[in-house]
Amino acid sequence: MLFKTRGIVFRTIKYGETSVIADIFTEDKGLHTFIAGGVRSAKARMPYNLFQPMTVVDMVSYFREDQEAINRLKELRAAELWTQIPFDIRRGAVALFMAEICRKSIQEAEENRDLFEYLFQTLQWLDTSPHPIANLHLHFLLRLSGLLGFQPQGEHDEDRELFFDLREGTFEPVPPVHGVHLEPEETQQMLALLHVEAELCHEVALDRKQRKALLQQLLRFYQLHVDGFTGVNTPEILEMIL
């Protein structure tokens, strides 16, 4: 059947001489894999730049209700044109990081409009924000964890010393015996990010060293709670430019 929807490109790999295979998170059917022919030819009807990670597209495809199927794209066009992400090295690096995290943590092949809208709105903010974006990737990891079912829960109380148990996802007054936890300073930083919207996450005071340490801990948190989640390649880039 023909299937028309919006999608967010997570990953693209070249296939054959002119084709590509893309993992696209669709608004109506969740995550699926699609193939498009002739994309890398001079007369391509679907330009290759539409397959860049975190591009939002309107798409028409031939579709089968099988998560393992590779569906053929019939039409593809930009649903949203980013004005800064492709040209700003910092914004572009954050978008690539988001794409890699999504590809390794989102597995559902079914409709999840809340997740789709969150990703779309975060990309819009990343593209248009007049504020510094150095904390946005950390905020993204925390909010995405909630949509995936394992967001930490807790109140932001600067007067109370808490440890965050990475295994259990809970805030504790004493460190857990297994030792897999955040120290109180990192816990307070995480709580501060949890309790602000993306538009205000730049107001959380973190220096480069603190951001690096918190990023490493949040990636560890994902490894503990997402089946098959492996290391990501983009943190080193973020650490250099944010």
Short mmCIF file of C-alpha atoms in Angstrom, two decimals:
data_model
loop_
_atom_site.label_atom_id
_atom_site.label_comp_id
_atom_site.label_asym_id
_atom_site.label_seq_id
_atom_site.Cartn_x
_atom_site.Cartn_y
_atom_site.Cartn_z
CA MET A 1 0.00 0.00 0.00
CA LEU A 2 0.99 3.64 -0.41
CA PHE A 3 1.82 5.39 2.84
CA LYS A 4 2.08 9.17 3.28
CA THR A 5 3.50 10.77 6.42
CA ARG A 6 6.16 13.02 7.91
CA GLY A 7 9.47 11.56 8.96
CA ILE A 8 12.76 12.41 10.67
CA VAL A 9 15.87 10.87 9.14
CA PHE A 10 18.09 9.13 11.69
CA ARG A 11 20.70 7.44 9.51
CA THR A 12 21.54 6.96 5.84
CA ILE A 13 23.95 4.54 4.21
CA LYS A 14 24.92 4.37 0.56
CA TYR A 15 23.72 1.33 -1.36
CA GLY A 16 24.89 0.35 -4.81
CA GLU A 17 25.95 3.04 -7.25
CA THR A 18 23.18 5.59 -6.73
CA SER A 19 20.80 4.32 -4.03
CA VAL A 20 20.56 4.88 -0.28
CA ILE A 21 19.02 3.01 2.62
CA ALA A 22 17.66 5.22 5.39
CA ASP A 23 16.31 4.69 8.90
CA ILE A 24 13.43 7.16 9.21
CA PHE A 25 11.26 7.75 12.29
CA THR A 26 7.78 8.35 10.88
CA GLU A 27 4.97 10.25 12.53
CA ASP A 28 2.39 7.52 11.91
CA LYS A 29 4.31 4.24 11.96
CA GLY A 30 7.39 4.77 14.13
CA LEU A 31 10.86 3.68 13.02
CA HIS A 32 11.25 1.89 9.67
CA THR A 33 13.90 1.37 7.02
CA PHE A 34 13.46 2.71 3.49
CA ILE A 35 15.35 2.43 0.22
CA ALA A 36 15.49 5.13 -2.46
CA GLY A 37 16.97 4.62 -5.91
CA GLY A 38 18.83 7.14 -8.05
CA VAL A 39 19.39 9.52 -5.14
CA ARG A 40 23.07 10.04 -5.89
CA SER A 41 22.64 10.62 -9.62
CA ALA A 42 22.66 13.93 -11.48
CA LYS A 43 18.92 13.74 -12.25
CA ALA A 44 17.74 12.56 -8.85
CA ARG A 45 14.08 13.20 -8.04
CA MET A 46 14.90 12.92 -4.34
CA PRO A 47 18.09 14.94 -3.64
CA TYR A 48 20.72 13.35 -1.43
CA ASN A 49 20.70 16.31 0.97
CA LEU A 50 17.19 15.29 2.09
CA PHE A 51 18.73 12.19 3.63
CA GLN A 52 21.03 14.05 6.03
CA PRO A 53 20.52 13.11 9.72
CA MET A 54 17.65 14.92 11.46
CA THR A 55 16.15 16.26 8.24
CA VAL A 56 12.36 16.46 8.55
CA VAL A 57 10.63 15.23 5.40
CA ASP A 58 7.23 14.69 3.84
CA MET A 59 7.32 11.23 2.34
CA VAL A 60 5.30 8.76 0.29
CA SER A 61 6.38 5.13 0.23
CA TYR A 62 5.24 1.66 -0.66
CA PHE A 63 4.74 0.13 2.77
CA ARG A 64 4.42 -3.29 4.38
CA GLU A 65 3.45 -3.84 8.03
CA ASP A 66 6.69 -5.64 8.82
CA GLN A 67 9.39 -4.07 10.97
CA GLU A 68 12.06 -6.07 9.17
CA ALA A 69 10.93 -4.98 5.70
CA ILE A 70 12.83 -2.41 3.68
CA ASN A 71 10.17 -0.21 2.11
CA ARG A 72 10.68 1.68 -1.14
CA LEU A 73 10.34 5.46 -1.12
CA LYS A 74 8.22 6.91 -3.90
CA GLU A 75 8.41 10.62 -3.07
CA LEU A 76 10.39 12.75 -0.63
CA ARG A 77 10.56 16.48 -0.02
CA ALA A 78 11.61 18.77 2.81
CA ALA A 79 8.89 19.38 5.40
CA GLU A 80 11.03 21.89 7.29
CA LEU A 81 14.02 23.83 6.01
CA TRP A 82 16.70 24.36 8.64
CA THR A 83 18.38 27.74 8.35
CA GLN A 84 21.24 27.28 10.83
CA ILE A 85 21.78 23.58 11.58
CA PRO A 86 23.48 22.81 8.23
CA PHE A 87 25.77 25.85 8.43
CA ASP A 88 26.62 26.23 12.14
CA ILE A 89 29.21 23.72 13.36
CA ARG A 90 27.86 23.68 16.93
CA ARG A 91 24.22 23.23 15.97
CA GLY A 92 25.18 20.65 13.37
CA ALA A 93 27.19 18.66 15.91
CA VAL A 94 24.28 18.63 18.37
CA ALA A 95 21.93 17.46 15.60
CA LEU A 96 24.31 14.61 14.70
CA PHE A 97 24.53 13.63 18.36
CA MET A 98 20.74 13.62 18.64
CA ALA A 99 20.49 11.45 15.52
CA GLU A 100 22.96 8.91 16.87
CA ILE A 101 21.24 8.73 20.26
CA CYS A 102 17.84 8.28 18.58
CA ARG A 103 19.12 5.58 16.24
CA LYS A 104 20.56 3.59 19.15
CA SER A 105 17.70 4.02 21.62
CA ILE A 106 14.43 4.25 19.65
CA GLN A 107 13.34 0.83 18.44
CA GLU A 108 9.55 0.92 18.22
CA ALA A 109 7.94 0.40 14.82
CA GLU A 110 4.62 1.92 15.82
CA GLU A 111 3.05 5.34 16.15
CA ASN A 112 4.41 7.57 18.91
CA ARG A 113 3.29 11.10 18.17
CA ASP A 114 4.49 12.49 21.49
CA LEU A 115 8.01 11.33 20.71
CA PHE A 116 7.84 12.60 17.13
CA GLU A 117 6.61 16.03 18.24
CA TYR A 118 9.28 16.26 20.93
CA LEU A 119 12.04 15.53 18.41
CA PHE A 120 10.55 17.97 15.91
CA GLN A 121 10.18 20.78 18.45
CA THR A 122 13.69 20.23 19.82
CA LEU A 123 15.12 20.47 16.31
CA GLN A 124 13.16 23.66 15.71
CA TRP A 125 14.58 25.12 18.90
CA LEU A 126 18.10 24.01 18.01
CA ASP A 127 17.79 25.71 14.63
CA THR A 128 16.31 29.01 15.84
CA SER A 129 17.53 29.50 19.42
CA PRO A 130 19.06 32.92 20.08
CA HIS A 131 20.59 31.53 23.29
CA PRO A 132 23.71 29.39 23.86
CA ILE A 133 23.08 25.71 23.12
CA ALA A 134 25.96 24.18 25.09
CA ASN A 135 23.59 22.41 27.53
CA LEU A 136 20.94 21.35 25.02
CA HIS A 137 22.34 17.86 24.38
CA LEU A 138 22.24 17.11 28.12
CA HIS A 139 18.69 18.40 28.42
CA PHE A 140 17.77 16.29 25.37
CA LEU A 141 19.12 13.09 26.94
CA LEU A 142 17.09 13.67 30.10
CA ARG A 143 13.81 14.50 28.34
CA LEU A 144 14.19 11.68 25.82
CA SER A 145 14.71 9.20 28.66
CA GLY A 146 11.25 10.12 29.94
CA LEU A 147 9.65 9.44 26.57
CA LEU A 148 11.48 6.11 26.46
CA GLY A 149 10.21 5.18 29.92
CA PHE A 150 13.13 5.65 32.31
CA GLN A 151 13.39 9.36 33.15
CA PRO A 152 14.78 10.13 36.63
CA GLN A 153 12.23 11.49 39.07
CA GLY A 154 13.03 13.96 41.82
CA GLU A 155 12.69 17.48 43.17
CA HIS A 156 15.32 20.17 42.74
CA ASP A 157 16.32 20.97 46.33
CA GLU A 158 19.65 22.76 46.59
CA ASP A 159 19.69 22.38 50.37
CA ARG A 160 19.50 18.59 50.33
CA GLU A 161 22.43 16.32 49.45
CA LEU A 162 21.34 13.54 47.11
CA PHE A 163 23.01 10.79 45.12
CA PHE A 164 21.53 9.58 41.85
CA ASP A 165 21.46 5.79 41.51
CA LEU A 166 22.17 5.13 37.83
CA ARG A 167 20.98 1.53 38.03
CA GLU A 168 17.64 2.21 39.70
CA GLY A 169 17.01 5.70 38.33
CA THR A 170 16.28 7.04 41.81
CA PHE A 171 17.56 9.81 44.05
CA GLU A 172 18.94 8.60 47.37
CA PRO A 173 20.18 10.35 50.55
CA VAL A 174 23.12 7.93 50.77
CA PRO A 175 25.26 6.42 47.99
CA PRO A 176 24.11 2.96 46.82
CA VAL A 177 26.35 0.08 47.81
CA HIS A 178 27.01 -0.95 44.19
CA GLY A 179 28.79 2.37 43.57
CA VAL A 180 27.12 3.16 40.22
CA HIS A 181 25.87 6.63 41.01
CA LEU A 182 26.28 10.37 40.58
CA GLU A 183 27.87 12.41 43.33
CA PRO A 184 25.75 15.18 44.91
CA GLU A 185 27.22 17.96 42.74
CA GLU A 186 26.43 16.09 39.50
CA THR A 187 23.02 15.11 40.86
CA GLN A 188 22.15 18.77 41.47
CA GLN A 189 23.28 19.66 37.96
CA MET A 190 21.06 16.94 36.52
CA LEU A 191 18.08 18.02 38.61
CA ALA A 192 18.54 21.62 37.50
CA LEU A 193 18.38 20.52 33.85
CA LEU A 194 15.40 18.26 34.50
CA HIS A 195 13.34 21.11 35.87
CA VAL A 196 13.78 23.69 33.11
CA GLU A 197 12.46 23.80 29.57
CA ALA A 198 14.83 23.61 26.61
CA GLU A 199 14.48 27.35 26.08
CA LEU A 200 16.02 27.99 29.50
CA CYS A 201 18.56 25.19 29.82
CA HIS A 202 21.38 27.63 28.99
CA GLU A 203 20.73 29.25 32.38
CA VAL A 204 22.04 26.16 34.20
CA ALA A 205 25.63 27.10 35.04
CA LEU A 206 27.99 24.39 33.76
CA ASP A 207 31.55 24.73 32.54
CA ARG A 208 33.07 22.52 29.85
CA LYS A 209 34.56 20.04 32.35
CA GLN A 210 31.23 19.65 34.14
CA ARG A 211 29.34 19.15 30.88
CA LYS A 212 31.80 16.45 29.80
CA ALA A 213 31.49 14.58 33.09
CA LEU A 214 27.69 14.77 33.14
CA LEU A 215 27.47 13.65 29.52
CA GLN A 216 29.56 10.57 30.28
CA GLN A 217 27.31 9.70 33.21
CA LEU A 218 24.09 10.16 31.22
CA LEU A 219 25.41 7.94 28.44
CA ARG A 220 26.19 5.34 31.10
CA PHE A 221 22.60 5.74 32.33
CA TYR A 222 21.35 4.95 28.81
CA GLN A 223 23.60 1.90 28.58
CA LEU A 224 22.05 0.57 31.78
CA HIS A 225 18.45 1.11 30.67
CA VAL A 226 18.31 0.70 26.88
CA ASP A 227 18.80 -2.81 25.52
CA GLY A 228 21.68 -2.95 23.06
CA PHE A 229 22.72 0.68 23.59
CA THR A 230 26.39 0.94 22.67
CA GLY A 231 28.90 3.76 22.84
CA VAL A 232 28.31 6.78 20.62
CA ASN A 233 30.82 8.41 18.30
CA THR A 234 29.82 12.07 18.57
CA PRO A 235 30.58 13.06 22.23
CA GLU A 236 34.21 13.83 21.44
CA ILE A 237 33.12 16.36 18.82
CA LEU A 238 30.72 18.00 21.28
CA GLU A 239 33.42 18.19 23.93
CA MET A 240 35.70 20.08 21.56
CA ILE A 241 33.22 22.70 20.37
CA LEU A 242 30.71 23.27 23.20
#
